[in-house]
Short mmCIF file of C-alpha atoms in Angstrom, two decimals:
data_model
loop_
_atom_site.label_atom_id
_atom_site.label_comp_id
_atom_site.label_asym_id
_atom_site.label_seq_id
_atom_site.Cartn_x
_atom_site.Cartn_y
_atom_site.Cartn_z
CA MET A 1 75.40 -46.29 16.05
CA ALA A 2 75.04 -48.93 13.30
CA PRO A 3 76.35 -48.15 9.82
CA GLU A 4 73.73 -47.25 7.24
CA GLN A 5 72.52 -50.16 5.14
CA PRO A 6 73.39 -49.94 1.42
CA ARG A 7 70.53 -48.97 -0.85
CA HIS A 8 69.56 -51.32 -3.64
CA PRO A 9 67.56 -50.61 -6.81
CA PRO A 10 64.05 -52.09 -7.08
CA PRO A 11 64.03 -55.83 -7.92
CA GLU A 12 62.75 -55.32 -11.46
CA VAL A 13 65.87 -53.28 -12.19
CA SER A 14 68.48 -55.37 -10.38
CA VAL A 15 67.39 -58.92 -11.24
CA GLU A 16 68.69 -60.54 -14.38
CA PRO A 17 66.72 -63.67 -15.26
CA PRO A 18 68.33 -66.88 -16.42
CA SER A 19 68.36 -67.00 -20.22
CA GLU A 20 65.85 -69.88 -20.37
CA ASP A 21 63.33 -67.74 -18.44
CA LEU A 22 63.83 -64.59 -20.52
CA ASP A 23 60.48 -64.83 -22.35
CA ASP A 24 58.60 -65.28 -19.07
CA TRP A 25 60.55 -62.39 -17.56
CA HIS A 26 59.58 -60.08 -20.44
CA LEU A 27 55.91 -61.10 -20.06
CA ALA A 28 56.06 -60.38 -16.31
CA VAL A 29 57.63 -56.96 -16.86
CA ALA A 30 54.93 -56.11 -19.42
CA ALA A 31 52.20 -57.22 -16.98
CA MET A 32 53.72 -55.06 -14.22
CA GLU A 33 53.67 -52.05 -16.52
CA ARG A 34 49.99 -52.64 -17.41
CA ILE A 35 49.14 -52.85 -13.70
CA ARG A 36 51.09 -49.66 -12.94
CA ASN A 37 49.33 -47.85 -15.79
CA GLY A 38 45.90 -48.95 -14.57
CA GLU A 39 45.32 -51.08 -17.66
CA GLU A 40 45.08 -54.33 -15.71
CA ARG A 41 43.63 -55.10 -12.26
CA VAL A 42 44.91 -57.27 -9.48
CA PHE A 43 42.62 -58.95 -6.98
CA SER A 44 43.21 -59.70 -3.33
CA LEU A 45 42.55 -63.17 -1.95
CA ASP A 46 39.57 -61.74 -0.03
CA GLU A 47 38.05 -60.40 -3.26
CA VAL A 48 38.50 -63.71 -5.08
CA GLU A 49 37.03 -65.71 -2.20
CA ARG A 50 34.05 -63.34 -1.95
CA ASP A 51 33.42 -63.42 -5.71
CA LEU A 52 33.55 -67.22 -5.71
CA GLY A 53 31.28 -67.48 -2.66
CA LEU A 54 34.07 -68.98 -0.55
CA SER A 55 34.23 -66.34 2.17
CA GLY A 56 33.00 -67.51 5.53
#
């Protein structure tokens, strides 16, 4: 029987960005929160292609 794999926290908790990317990191975290709260939508590639008339 294989040993149990260690559990890791979600990436947004365990990743520390390089200091030069800190502003971008804060913007990304804020965007993730808006998406989680239903304040901002995400679109699949299929939706974008369909909306742009690119679906075949």
